[in-house]
Amino acid sequence: MNKYVNQMKQAVMEYQKTARRIADQEARNRERLSEEYARAENNALFTEMREACDKAYNQIQAVLDTVSGGLGKAVELRGKDVTEDVQLLSGAFDLSKTQLQSLVAKYRNNPTMMNAIAKYAKANGIHGVQIPTEEDKLEAYKVFAEGARSMIRSITTDPYIRLDYLEGWGEVPVSSERLVDLVGTGNEIK
């Protein structure tokens, strides 16, 4: 699982845990305390809930900020990441779009090889090879962030809402294969 999507997931899970604890306490207050005292205690809990919600939203935004800043940096190309498949990109072979796309899938988490594949596609006028750009990746992270925010809104409305998909969120098949592929592991972001 992508480490940044996992951070968003953890923010949602922590918020739901807090929201449930607060909802339980509010119910106990209504049962055990007079109406006046219950209202005063529950007002304090409402403030705590609002703060927990804000904290979760801020954690998600912090992840987006980290990703955005990290994607904007030049990727370090390293000779040790060059594989023998670079020989296919040397010009001795006429590779098709399908063959290049296969190499993209194979080297998605290898910036050095992705650079070589992109250079080959450009030099040989091969269009339509789906090489993820920084913008594509950032948009994928934004989709995950909006999903996390949506879950937080749902939890705010009903702390006991069943988010059965949350366990596998950020992984195929719960999340879109395309989005999961675009964000990769997150290890390339510094």
mmCIF file with all atom_site columns, C-alpha atoms in Angstrom:
data_model
loop_
_atom_site.group_PDB
_atom_site.id
_atom_site.type_symbol
_atom_site.label_atom_id
_atom_site.label_alt_id
_atom_site.label_comp_id
_atom_site.label_asym_id
_atom_site.label_entity_id
_atom_site.label_seq_id
_atom_site.pdbx_PDB_ins_code
_atom_site.Cartn_x
_atom_site.Cartn_y
_atom_site.Cartn_z
_atom_site.occupancy
_atom_site.B_iso_or_equiv
_atom_site.pdbx_formal_charge
_atom_site.auth_seq_id
_atom_site.auth_comp_id
_atom_site.auth_asym_id
_atom_site.auth_atom_id
_atom_site.pdbx_PDB_model_num
ATOM 1   C CA . MET A 1 1   ? 0.000   0.000  0.000   1.00 0.00 ? 1   MET A CA 1
ATOM 2   C CA . ASN A 1 2   ? 1.110   3.524  -0.712  1.00 0.00 ? 2   ASN A CA 1
ATOM 3   C CA . LYS A 1 3   ? 2.550   5.078  2.435   1.00 0.00 ? 3   LYS A CA 1
ATOM 4   C CA . TYR A 1 4   ? 0.838   8.446  1.883   1.00 0.00 ? 4   TYR A CA 1
ATOM 5   C CA . VAL A 1 5   ? -2.582  6.971  1.150   1.00 0.00 ? 5   VAL A CA 1
ATOM 6   C CA . ASN A 1 6   ? -2.077  4.874  4.278   1.00 0.00 ? 6   ASN A CA 1
ATOM 7   C CA . GLN A 1 7   ? -1.490  8.057  6.298   1.00 0.00 ? 7   GLN A CA 1
ATOM 8   C CA . MET A 1 8   ? -4.832  9.395  5.043   1.00 0.00 ? 8   MET A CA 1
ATOM 9   C CA . LYS A 1 9   ? -6.479  6.091  5.945   1.00 0.00 ? 9   LYS A CA 1
ATOM 10  C CA . GLN A 1 10  ? -4.992  6.239  9.441   1.00 0.00 ? 10  GLN A CA 1
ATOM 11  C CA . ALA A 1 11  ? -6.366  9.778  9.898   1.00 0.00 ? 11  ALA A CA 1
ATOM 12  C CA . VAL A 1 12  ? -9.856  8.521  9.008   1.00 0.00 ? 12  VAL A CA 1
ATOM 13  C CA . MET A 1 13  ? -9.580  5.501  11.313  1.00 0.00 ? 13  MET A CA 1
ATOM 14  C CA . GLU A 1 14  ? -8.346  7.607  14.228  1.00 0.00 ? 14  GLU A CA 1
ATOM 15  C CA . TYR A 1 15  ? -11.136 10.119 13.695  1.00 0.00 ? 15  TYR A CA 1
ATOM 16  C CA . GLN A 1 16  ? -13.770 7.392  13.654  1.00 0.00 ? 16  GLN A CA 1
ATOM 17  C CA . LYS A 1 17  ? -12.358 5.934  16.873  1.00 0.00 ? 17  LYS A CA 1
ATOM 18  C CA . THR A 1 18  ? -12.562 9.363  18.534  1.00 0.00 ? 18  THR A CA 1
ATOM 19  C CA . ALA A 1 19  ? -16.036 10.065 17.116  1.00 0.00 ? 19  ALA A CA 1
ATOM 20  C CA . ARG A 1 20  ? -17.363 6.770  18.479  1.00 0.00 ? 20  ARG A CA 1
ATOM 21  C CA . ARG A 1 21  ? -15.847 7.368  21.911  1.00 0.00 ? 21  ARG A CA 1
ATOM 22  C CA . ILE A 1 22  ? -17.434 10.841 22.017  1.00 0.00 ? 22  ILE A CA 1
ATOM 23  C CA . ALA A 1 23  ? -20.825 9.551  20.826  1.00 0.00 ? 23  ALA A CA 1
ATOM 24  C CA . ASP A 1 24  ? -20.759 6.874  23.540  1.00 0.00 ? 24  ASP A CA 1
ATOM 25  C CA . GLN A 1 25  ? -19.892 9.460  26.195  1.00 0.00 ? 25  GLN A CA 1
ATOM 26  C CA . GLU A 1 26  ? -22.661 11.794 25.013  1.00 0.00 ? 26  GLU A CA 1
ATOM 27  C CA . ALA A 1 27  ? -25.177 8.956  25.307  1.00 0.00 ? 27  ALA A CA 1
ATOM 28  C CA . ARG A 1 28  ? -23.957 8.088  28.815  1.00 0.00 ? 28  ARG A CA 1
ATOM 29  C CA . ASN A 1 29  ? -24.193 11.757 29.794  1.00 0.00 ? 29  ASN A CA 1
ATOM 30  C CA . ARG A 1 30  ? -27.820 11.925 28.625  1.00 0.00 ? 30  ARG A CA 1
ATOM 31  C CA . GLU A 1 31  ? -28.646 8.773  30.594  1.00 0.00 ? 31  GLU A CA 1
ATOM 32  C CA . ARG A 1 32  ? -26.799 9.552  33.827  1.00 0.00 ? 32  ARG A CA 1
ATOM 33  C CA . LEU A 1 33  ? -26.786 13.322 34.180  1.00 0.00 ? 33  LEU A CA 1
ATOM 34  C CA . SER A 1 34  ? -29.514 15.872 34.536  1.00 0.00 ? 34  SER A CA 1
ATOM 35  C CA . GLU A 1 35  ? -30.438 17.617 31.319  1.00 0.00 ? 35  GLU A CA 1
ATOM 36  C CA . GLU A 1 36  ? -28.531 20.765 32.286  1.00 0.00 ? 36  GLU A CA 1
ATOM 37  C CA . TYR A 1 37  ? -25.313 18.934 33.210  1.00 0.00 ? 37  TYR A CA 1
ATOM 38  C CA . ALA A 1 38  ? -25.554 16.627 30.205  1.00 0.00 ? 38  ALA A CA 1
ATOM 39  C CA . ARG A 1 39  ? -25.878 19.633 27.909  1.00 0.00 ? 39  ARG A CA 1
ATOM 40  C CA . ALA A 1 40  ? -22.806 21.302 29.442  1.00 0.00 ? 40  ALA A CA 1
ATOM 41  C CA . GLU A 1 41  ? -20.731 18.115 29.251  1.00 0.00 ? 41  GLU A CA 1
ATOM 42  C CA . ASN A 1 42  ? -21.879 17.376 25.704  1.00 0.00 ? 42  ASN A CA 1
ATOM 43  C CA . ASN A 1 43  ? -21.006 20.912 24.598  1.00 0.00 ? 43  ASN A CA 1
ATOM 44  C CA . ALA A 1 44  ? -17.425 20.209 25.666  1.00 0.00 ? 44  ALA A CA 1
ATOM 45  C CA . LEU A 1 45  ? -17.542 16.907 23.777  1.00 0.00 ? 45  LEU A CA 1
ATOM 46  C CA . PHE A 1 46  ? -18.865 18.709 20.698  1.00 0.00 ? 46  PHE A CA 1
ATOM 47  C CA . THR A 1 47  ? -15.813 20.982 20.835  1.00 0.00 ? 47  THR A CA 1
ATOM 48  C CA . GLU A 1 48  ? -13.528 17.948 21.166  1.00 0.00 ? 48  GLU A CA 1
ATOM 49  C CA . MET A 1 49  ? -15.259 16.324 18.181  1.00 0.00 ? 49  MET A CA 1
ATOM 50  C CA . ARG A 1 50  ? -14.816 19.454 16.076  1.00 0.00 ? 50  ARG A CA 1
ATOM 51  C CA . GLU A 1 51  ? -11.117 19.559 16.993  1.00 0.00 ? 51  GLU A CA 1
ATOM 52  C CA . ALA A 1 52  ? -10.699 15.873 16.109  1.00 0.00 ? 52  ALA A CA 1
ATOM 53  C CA . CYS A 1 53  ? -12.408 16.499 12.764  1.00 0.00 ? 53  CYS A CA 1
ATOM 54  C CA . ASP A 1 54  ? -10.167 19.480 12.051  1.00 0.00 ? 54  ASP A CA 1
ATOM 55  C CA . LYS A 1 55  ? -7.115  17.415 13.003  1.00 0.00 ? 55  LYS A CA 1
ATOM 56  C CA . ALA A 1 56  ? -8.091  14.661 10.546  1.00 0.00 ? 56  ALA A CA 1
ATOM 57  C CA . TYR A 1 57  ? -8.661  17.182 7.743   1.00 0.00 ? 57  TYR A CA 1
ATOM 58  C CA . ASN A 1 58  ? -5.316  18.827 8.543   1.00 0.00 ? 58  ASN A CA 1
ATOM 59  C CA . GLN A 1 59  ? -3.530  15.471 8.457   1.00 0.00 ? 59  GLN A CA 1
ATOM 60  C CA . ILE A 1 60  ? -4.967  14.757 5.015   1.00 0.00 ? 60  ILE A CA 1
ATOM 61  C CA . GLN A 1 61  ? -3.945  18.208 3.783   1.00 0.00 ? 61  GLN A CA 1
ATOM 62  C CA . ALA A 1 62  ? -0.449  17.717 5.228   1.00 0.00 ? 62  ALA A CA 1
ATOM 63  C CA . VAL A 1 63  ? -0.125  14.492 3.232   1.00 0.00 ? 63  VAL A CA 1
ATOM 64  C CA . LEU A 1 64  ? -1.182  16.313 0.056   1.00 0.00 ? 64  LEU A CA 1
ATOM 65  C CA . ASP A 1 65  ? 1.295   19.098 0.796   1.00 0.00 ? 65  ASP A CA 1
ATOM 66  C CA . THR A 1 66  ? 4.105   16.571 1.298   1.00 0.00 ? 66  THR A CA 1
ATOM 67  C CA . VAL A 1 67  ? 3.236   14.731 -1.894  1.00 0.00 ? 67  VAL A CA 1
ATOM 68  C CA . SER A 1 68  ? 2.897   17.942 -3.876  1.00 0.00 ? 68  SER A CA 1
ATOM 69  C CA . GLY A 1 69  ? 6.274   19.203 -2.675  1.00 0.00 ? 69  GLY A CA 1
ATOM 70  C CA . GLY A 1 70  ? 7.943   15.851 -3.245  1.00 0.00 ? 70  GLY A CA 1
ATOM 71  C CA . LEU A 1 71  ? 6.568   15.350 -6.737  1.00 0.00 ? 71  LEU A CA 1
ATOM 72  C CA . GLY A 1 72  ? 7.886   18.748 -7.764  1.00 0.00 ? 72  GLY A CA 1
ATOM 73  C CA . LYS A 1 73  ? 11.485  17.773 -7.133  1.00 0.00 ? 73  LYS A CA 1
ATOM 74  C CA . ALA A 1 74  ? 13.686  16.387 -9.858  1.00 0.00 ? 74  ALA A CA 1
ATOM 75  C CA . VAL A 1 75  ? 13.923  12.629 -9.682  1.00 0.00 ? 75  VAL A CA 1
ATOM 76  C CA . GLU A 1 76  ? 17.436  11.362 -9.176  1.00 0.00 ? 76  GLU A CA 1
ATOM 77  C CA . LEU A 1 77  ? 18.548  9.067  -11.956 1.00 0.00 ? 77  LEU A CA 1
ATOM 78  C CA . ARG A 1 78  ? 20.797  6.274  -10.740 1.00 0.00 ? 78  ARG A CA 1
ATOM 79  C CA . GLY A 1 79  ? 22.943  3.992  -12.827 1.00 0.00 ? 79  GLY A CA 1
ATOM 80  C CA . LYS A 1 80  ? 22.324  1.070  -10.487 1.00 0.00 ? 80  LYS A CA 1
ATOM 81  C CA . ASP A 1 81  ? 18.636  1.223  -11.464 1.00 0.00 ? 81  ASP A CA 1
ATOM 82  C CA . VAL A 1 82  ? 19.393  0.630  -15.150 1.00 0.00 ? 82  VAL A CA 1
ATOM 83  C CA . THR A 1 83  ? 18.411  -2.897 -16.114 1.00 0.00 ? 83  THR A CA 1
ATOM 84  C CA . GLU A 1 84  ? 19.307  -5.013 -19.114 1.00 0.00 ? 84  GLU A CA 1
ATOM 85  C CA . ASP A 1 85  ? 15.994  -3.931 -20.704 1.00 0.00 ? 85  ASP A CA 1
ATOM 86  C CA . VAL A 1 86  ? 17.652  -0.594 -21.467 1.00 0.00 ? 86  VAL A CA 1
ATOM 87  C CA . GLN A 1 87  ? 19.228  -2.414 -24.408 1.00 0.00 ? 87  GLN A CA 1
ATOM 88  C CA . LEU A 1 88  ? 15.744  -2.656 -25.922 1.00 0.00 ? 88  LEU A CA 1
ATOM 89  C CA . LEU A 1 89  ? 15.592  1.140  -25.825 1.00 0.00 ? 89  LEU A CA 1
ATOM 90  C CA . SER A 1 90  ? 18.983  1.605  -27.512 1.00 0.00 ? 90  SER A CA 1
ATOM 91  C CA . GLY A 1 91  ? 17.492  2.014  -30.972 1.00 0.00 ? 91  GLY A CA 1
ATOM 92  C CA . ALA A 1 92  ? 18.436  -1.429 -32.253 1.00 0.00 ? 92  ALA A CA 1
ATOM 93  C CA . PHE A 1 93  ? 14.795  -2.483 -31.973 1.00 0.00 ? 93  PHE A CA 1
ATOM 94  C CA . ASP A 1 94  ? 11.583  -0.944 -33.258 1.00 0.00 ? 94  ASP A CA 1
ATOM 95  C CA . LEU A 1 95  ? 9.363   -1.194 -30.228 1.00 0.00 ? 95  LEU A CA 1
ATOM 96  C CA . SER A 1 96  ? 5.607   -0.824 -30.511 1.00 0.00 ? 96  SER A CA 1
ATOM 97  C CA . LYS A 1 97  ? 3.339   1.217  -28.272 1.00 0.00 ? 97  LYS A CA 1
ATOM 98  C CA . THR A 1 98  ? 2.146   -2.026 -26.667 1.00 0.00 ? 98  THR A CA 1
ATOM 99  C CA . GLN A 1 99  ? 5.698   -3.152 -25.949 1.00 0.00 ? 99  GLN A CA 1
ATOM 100 C CA . LEU A 1 100 ? 6.547   0.219  -24.436 1.00 0.00 ? 100 LEU A CA 1
ATOM 101 C CA . GLN A 1 101 ? 3.405   0.121  -22.311 1.00 0.00 ? 101 GLN A CA 1
ATOM 102 C CA . SER A 1 102 ? 4.506   -3.284 -21.038 1.00 0.00 ? 102 SER A CA 1
ATOM 103 C CA . LEU A 1 103 ? 7.858   -1.792 -20.026 1.00 0.00 ? 103 LEU A CA 1
ATOM 104 C CA . VAL A 1 104 ? 6.058   1.083  -18.278 1.00 0.00 ? 104 VAL A CA 1
ATOM 105 C CA . ALA A 1 105 ? 4.065   -1.427 -16.221 1.00 0.00 ? 105 ALA A CA 1
ATOM 106 C CA . LYS A 1 106 ? 7.242   -3.325 -15.360 1.00 0.00 ? 106 LYS A CA 1
ATOM 107 C CA . TYR A 1 107 ? 9.252   -0.241 -14.333 1.00 0.00 ? 107 TYR A CA 1
ATOM 108 C CA . ARG A 1 108 ? 6.550   1.972  -12.839 1.00 0.00 ? 108 ARG A CA 1
ATOM 109 C CA . ASN A 1 109 ? 8.543   2.398  -9.609  1.00 0.00 ? 109 ASN A CA 1
ATOM 110 C CA . ASN A 1 110 ? 11.918  2.853  -11.308 1.00 0.00 ? 110 ASN A CA 1
ATOM 111 C CA . PRO A 1 111 ? 12.336  6.535  -12.274 1.00 0.00 ? 111 PRO A CA 1
ATOM 112 C CA . THR A 1 112 ? 15.571  5.849  -14.166 1.00 0.00 ? 112 THR A CA 1
ATOM 113 C CA . MET A 1 113 ? 13.975  3.283  -16.463 1.00 0.00 ? 113 MET A CA 1
ATOM 114 C CA . MET A 1 114 ? 10.788  5.359  -16.821 1.00 0.00 ? 114 MET A CA 1
ATOM 115 C CA . ASN A 1 115 ? 12.960  8.240  -18.019 1.00 0.00 ? 115 ASN A CA 1
ATOM 116 C CA . ALA A 1 116 ? 14.595  5.986  -20.614 1.00 0.00 ? 116 ALA A CA 1
ATOM 117 C CA . ILE A 1 117 ? 11.206  4.701  -21.806 1.00 0.00 ? 117 ILE A CA 1
ATOM 118 C CA . ALA A 1 118 ? 9.815   8.236  -22.126 1.00 0.00 ? 118 ALA A CA 1
ATOM 119 C CA . LYS A 1 119 ? 12.905  9.337  -24.029 1.00 0.00 ? 119 LYS A CA 1
ATOM 120 C CA . TYR A 1 120 ? 12.567  6.405  -26.444 1.00 0.00 ? 120 TYR A CA 1
ATOM 121 C CA . ALA A 1 121 ? 8.857   7.109  -27.022 1.00 0.00 ? 121 ALA A CA 1
ATOM 122 C CA . LYS A 1 122 ? 9.547   10.778 -27.717 1.00 0.00 ? 122 LYS A CA 1
ATOM 123 C CA . ALA A 1 123 ? 12.539  10.147 -29.978 1.00 0.00 ? 123 ALA A CA 1
ATOM 124 C CA . ASN A 1 124 ? 10.598  7.608  -32.018 1.00 0.00 ? 124 ASN A CA 1
ATOM 125 C CA . GLY A 1 125 ? 7.348   9.569  -32.207 1.00 0.00 ? 125 GLY A CA 1
ATOM 126 C CA . ILE A 1 126 ? 5.337   6.930  -30.379 1.00 0.00 ? 126 ILE A CA 1
ATOM 127 C CA . HIS A 1 127 ? 2.273   8.642  -28.959 1.00 0.00 ? 127 HIS A CA 1
ATOM 128 C CA . GLY A 1 128 ? -0.251  7.352  -26.459 1.00 0.00 ? 128 GLY A CA 1
ATOM 129 C CA . VAL A 1 129 ? 2.120   5.482  -24.167 1.00 0.00 ? 129 VAL A CA 1
ATOM 130 C CA . GLN A 1 130 ? 0.657   5.981  -20.704 1.00 0.00 ? 130 GLN A CA 1
ATOM 131 C CA . ILE A 1 131 ? 3.674   7.198  -18.758 1.00 0.00 ? 131 ILE A CA 1
ATOM 132 C CA . PRO A 1 132 ? 2.436   8.678  -15.473 1.00 0.00 ? 132 PRO A CA 1
ATOM 133 C CA . THR A 1 133 ? 3.364   12.318 -15.056 1.00 0.00 ? 133 THR A CA 1
ATOM 134 C CA . GLU A 1 134 ? 3.762   14.211 -11.808 1.00 0.00 ? 134 GLU A CA 1
ATOM 135 C CA . GLU A 1 135 ? 0.436   15.899 -12.532 1.00 0.00 ? 135 GLU A CA 1
ATOM 136 C CA . ASP A 1 136 ? -1.295  12.527 -13.034 1.00 0.00 ? 136 ASP A CA 1
ATOM 137 C CA . LYS A 1 137 ? 0.087   11.264 -9.736  1.00 0.00 ? 137 LYS A CA 1
ATOM 138 C CA . LEU A 1 138 ? -0.923  14.413 -7.865  1.00 0.00 ? 138 LEU A CA 1
ATOM 139 C CA . GLU A 1 139 ? -4.456  14.156 -9.251  1.00 0.00 ? 139 GLU A CA 1
ATOM 140 C CA . ALA A 1 140 ? -4.622  10.536 -8.060  1.00 0.00 ? 140 ALA A CA 1
ATOM 141 C CA . TYR A 1 141 ? -3.559  11.622 -4.572  1.00 0.00 ? 141 TYR A CA 1
ATOM 142 C CA . LYS A 1 142 ? -6.230  14.329 -4.663  1.00 0.00 ? 142 LYS A CA 1
ATOM 143 C CA . VAL A 1 143 ? -8.859  11.695 -5.462  1.00 0.00 ? 143 VAL A CA 1
ATOM 144 C CA . PHE A 1 144 ? -7.723  9.656  -2.465  1.00 0.00 ? 144 PHE A CA 1
ATOM 145 C CA . ALA A 1 145 ? -7.766  12.788 -0.289  1.00 0.00 ? 145 ALA A CA 1
ATOM 146 C CA . GLU A 1 146 ? -11.315 13.607 -1.354  1.00 0.00 ? 146 GLU A CA 1
ATOM 147 C CA . GLY A 1 147 ? -12.319 10.027 -0.556  1.00 0.00 ? 147 GLY A CA 1
ATOM 148 C CA . ALA A 1 148 ? -10.829 10.379 2.920   1.00 0.00 ? 148 ALA A CA 1
ATOM 149 C CA . ARG A 1 149 ? -12.613 13.709 3.449   1.00 0.00 ? 149 ARG A CA 1
ATOM 150 C CA . SER A 1 150 ? -15.875 12.125 2.325   1.00 0.00 ? 150 SER A CA 1
ATOM 151 C CA . MET A 1 151 ? -15.456 9.355  4.883   1.00 0.00 ? 151 MET A CA 1
ATOM 152 C CA . ILE A 1 152 ? -14.803 11.948 7.581   1.00 0.00 ? 152 ILE A CA 1
ATOM 153 C CA . ARG A 1 153 ? -18.015 13.769 6.635   1.00 0.00 ? 153 ARG A CA 1
ATOM 154 C CA . SER A 1 154 ? -19.912 10.466 6.836   1.00 0.00 ? 154 SER A CA 1
ATOM 155 C CA . ILE A 1 155 ? -18.403 9.683  10.243  1.00 0.00 ? 155 ILE A CA 1
ATOM 156 C CA . THR A 1 156 ? -19.328 13.163 11.496  1.00 0.00 ? 156 THR A CA 1
ATOM 157 C CA . THR A 1 157 ? -22.935 12.460 10.530  1.00 0.00 ? 157 THR A CA 1
ATOM 158 C CA . ASP A 1 158 ? -22.901 8.909  11.936  1.00 0.00 ? 158 ASP A CA 1
ATOM 159 C CA . PRO A 1 159 ? -19.897 7.805  14.011  1.00 0.00 ? 159 PRO A CA 1
ATOM 160 C CA . TYR A 1 160 ? -21.108 4.194  13.781  1.00 0.00 ? 160 TYR A CA 1
ATOM 161 C CA . ILE A 1 161 ? -21.312 4.126  10.000  1.00 0.00 ? 161 ILE A CA 1
ATOM 162 C CA . ARG A 1 162 ? -19.854 0.899  8.653   1.00 0.00 ? 162 ARG A CA 1
ATOM 163 C CA . LEU A 1 163 ? -16.926 1.632  6.420   1.00 0.00 ? 163 LEU A CA 1
ATOM 164 C CA . ASP A 1 164 ? -16.318 -1.995 5.480   1.00 0.00 ? 164 ASP A CA 1
ATOM 165 C CA . TYR A 1 165 ? -14.207 -0.910 2.515   1.00 0.00 ? 165 TYR A CA 1
ATOM 166 C CA . LEU A 1 166 ? -11.856 1.145  4.690   1.00 0.00 ? 166 LEU A CA 1
ATOM 167 C CA . GLU A 1 167 ? -9.678  -1.866 5.506   1.00 0.00 ? 167 GLU A CA 1
ATOM 168 C CA . GLY A 1 168 ? -8.803  -2.374 1.829   1.00 0.00 ? 168 GLY A CA 1
ATOM 169 C CA . TRP A 1 169 ? -9.030  1.287  0.828   1.00 0.00 ? 169 TRP A CA 1
ATOM 170 C CA . GLY A 1 170 ? -5.998  2.325  -1.198  1.00 0.00 ? 170 GLY A CA 1
ATOM 171 C CA . GLU A 1 171 ? -5.585  -1.168 -2.609  1.00 0.00 ? 171 GLU A CA 1
ATOM 172 C CA . VAL A 1 172 ? -7.141  -3.025 -5.539  1.00 0.00 ? 172 VAL A CA 1
ATOM 173 C CA . PRO A 1 173 ? -10.000 -4.095 -5.743  1.00 0.00 ? 173 PRO A CA 1
ATOM 174 C CA . VAL A 1 174 ? -11.472 -1.616 -3.224  1.00 0.00 ? 174 VAL A CA 1
ATOM 175 C CA . SER A 1 175 ? -9.782  1.326  -4.931  1.00 0.00 ? 175 SER A CA 1
ATOM 176 C CA . SER A 1 176 ? -9.395  1.875  -8.650  1.00 0.00 ? 176 SER A CA 1
ATOM 177 C CA . GLU A 1 177 ? -6.515  -0.068 -10.176 1.00 0.00 ? 177 GLU A CA 1
ATOM 178 C CA . ARG A 1 178 ? -5.585  2.995  -12.215 1.00 0.00 ? 178 ARG A CA 1
ATOM 179 C CA . LEU A 1 179 ? -5.327  5.196  -9.101  1.00 0.00 ? 179 LEU A CA 1
ATOM 180 C CA . VAL A 1 180 ? -3.372  2.570  -7.174  1.00 0.00 ? 180 VAL A CA 1
ATOM 181 C CA . ASP A 1 181 ? -0.974  2.223  -10.126 1.00 0.00 ? 181 ASP A CA 1
ATOM 182 C CA . LEU A 1 182 ? -0.554  5.981  -10.407 1.00 0.00 ? 182 LEU A CA 1
ATOM 183 C CA . VAL A 1 183 ? 0.398   6.507  -6.772  1.00 0.00 ? 183 VAL A CA 1
ATOM 184 C CA . GLY A 1 184 ? 2.583   3.388  -6.601  1.00 0.00 ? 184 GLY A CA 1
ATOM 185 C CA . THR A 1 185 ? 4.302   2.872  -3.257  1.00 0.00 ? 185 THR A CA 1
ATOM 186 C CA . GLY A 1 186 ? 5.094   6.536  -2.619  1.00 0.00 ? 186 GLY A CA 1
ATOM 187 C CA . ASN A 1 187 ? 8.758   5.702  -2.094  1.00 0.00 ? 187 ASN A CA 1
ATOM 188 C CA . GLU A 1 188 ? 9.823   7.925  -4.977  1.00 0.00 ? 188 GLU A CA 1
ATOM 189 C CA . ILE A 1 189 ? 8.574   11.002 -3.126  1.00 0.00 ? 189 ILE A CA 1
ATOM 190 C CA . LYS A 1 190 ? 11.206  12.581 -0.909  1.00 0.00 ? 190 LYS A CA 1
#
